[in-house]
XYZ file of C-alpha atoms in Angstrom:
116
model
C -72.295 -148.354 237.623
C -73.598 -145.924 235.099
C -76.210 -147.076 232.691
C -74.881 -147.522 229.174
C -76.866 -146.020 226.404
C -77.234 -147.995 223.183
C -74.723 -146.867 220.594
C -76.179 -144.900 217.740
C -74.696 -145.285 214.241
C -72.720 -142.227 213.109
C -74.666 -139.788 210.949
C -74.475 -140.755 207.276
C -72.295 -138.231 205.458
C -71.896 -138.285 201.680
C -68.355 -139.168 200.530
C -66.307 -136.086 199.652
C -66.186 -135.520 195.897
C -62.745 -134.749 194.486
C -62.451 -131.287 192.918
C -62.502 -131.322 189.096
C -59.001 -131.254 187.635
C -58.442 -128.290 185.319
C -56.836 -129.018 181.910
C -53.033 -128.724 181.945
C -51.932 -125.280 180.908
C -48.527 -124.732 179.298
C -46.075 -122.649 181.344
C -45.866 -118.990 180.290
C -43.028 -118.431 177.868
C -40.569 -115.668 178.790
C -40.302 -112.689 176.409
C -37.850 -113.371 173.561
C -34.385 -111.989 174.022
C -32.038 -110.735 171.342
C -29.381 -113.322 172.183
C -31.299 -116.531 171.500
C -34.799 -117.608 170.453
C -37.194 -119.137 172.932
C -36.866 -122.923 173.193
C -39.902 -125.057 172.303
C -41.964 -126.441 175.215
C -40.454 -129.574 176.709
C -43.735 -131.470 176.938
C -45.713 -132.155 173.760
C -49.388 -131.168 173.765
C -51.703 -133.950 174.994
C -53.253 -135.962 172.191
C -56.492 -137.881 172.259
C -54.971 -140.954 170.632
C -52.814 -143.183 172.843
C -49.262 -143.543 171.628
C -48.435 -147.040 170.318
C -45.871 -149.059 172.280
C -42.343 -149.149 170.820
C -41.630 -152.000 168.458
C -39.438 -154.796 169.698
C -37.403 -154.821 166.484
C -36.150 -151.301 167.152
C -34.720 -152.157 170.557
C -33.648 -155.774 170.096
C -30.988 -156.596 167.525
C -30.865 -160.097 166.020
C -27.099 -160.385 166.506
C -25.403 -159.550 169.788
C -21.960 -158.941 168.245
C -23.085 -155.760 166.507
C -22.952 -152.608 168.686
C -26.169 -150.752 169.341
C -24.933 -147.473 167.844
C -24.857 -148.890 164.310
C -28.251 -150.536 164.650
C -29.882 -147.176 165.376
C -28.603 -145.598 162.142
C -30.171 -146.572 158.811
C -27.999 -149.149 157.012
C -27.769 -147.114 153.789
C -26.300 -143.990 155.401
C -22.952 -145.324 156.614
C -21.615 -147.164 153.503
C -22.177 -144.159 151.241
C -20.279 -141.785 153.480
C -17.346 -144.097 154.172
C -17.021 -145.436 150.633
C -16.509 -142.040 149.039
C -13.912 -141.083 151.650
C -11.847 -144.265 151.494
C -11.144 -144.423 147.771
C -11.425 -141.864 144.992
C -14.154 -142.236 142.387
C -13.220 -144.430 139.393
C -13.446 -141.489 136.958
C -10.258 -139.866 138.326
C -7.749 -142.431 136.956
C -8.694 -143.144 133.276
C -7.139 -140.039 131.612
C -3.609 -141.214 132.457
C -4.340 -144.823 131.601
C -5.831 -143.877 128.240
C -2.719 -141.902 127.293
C -0.405 -144.759 128.210
C -2.475 -147.301 126.350
C -2.493 -145.118 123.273
C 1.293 -144.804 123.380
C 1.696 -148.549 123.819
C -0.611 -149.253 120.881
C 1.281 -146.914 118.593
C 4.617 -148.434 119.545
C 3.337 -151.943 118.918
C 1.811 -151.005 115.564
C 4.955 -149.442 114.173
C 7.099 -152.623 114.153
C 4.292 -154.631 112.577
C 3.797 -151.985 109.904
C 7.562 -151.765 109.250
C 8.000 -155.530 109.020
C 5.025 -155.894 106.738
């Protein structure tokens, strides 16, 4: 049998340091064409402040019967648009009604004036 030598510990090597990550650079924008303008970058620039989490009230509606499409719109926008389209404004009718009322008043005054 061969004589076994005592095992030596492996040489101590320092742990490999990760290379420093360069800051993210935006992709080069293509030269503008005459047909259409260049679109804005898809990713917003990094900010130092962390973005706040979305509020629960924006995603969860108190009533389940209401569809989600109406909850996303502001409540004051839809009644104004639909109300003006459904019925005409009240100022369109009075000229006819005023003429009829005037004629009715004159006809009712004449008999009373004649009888008196």
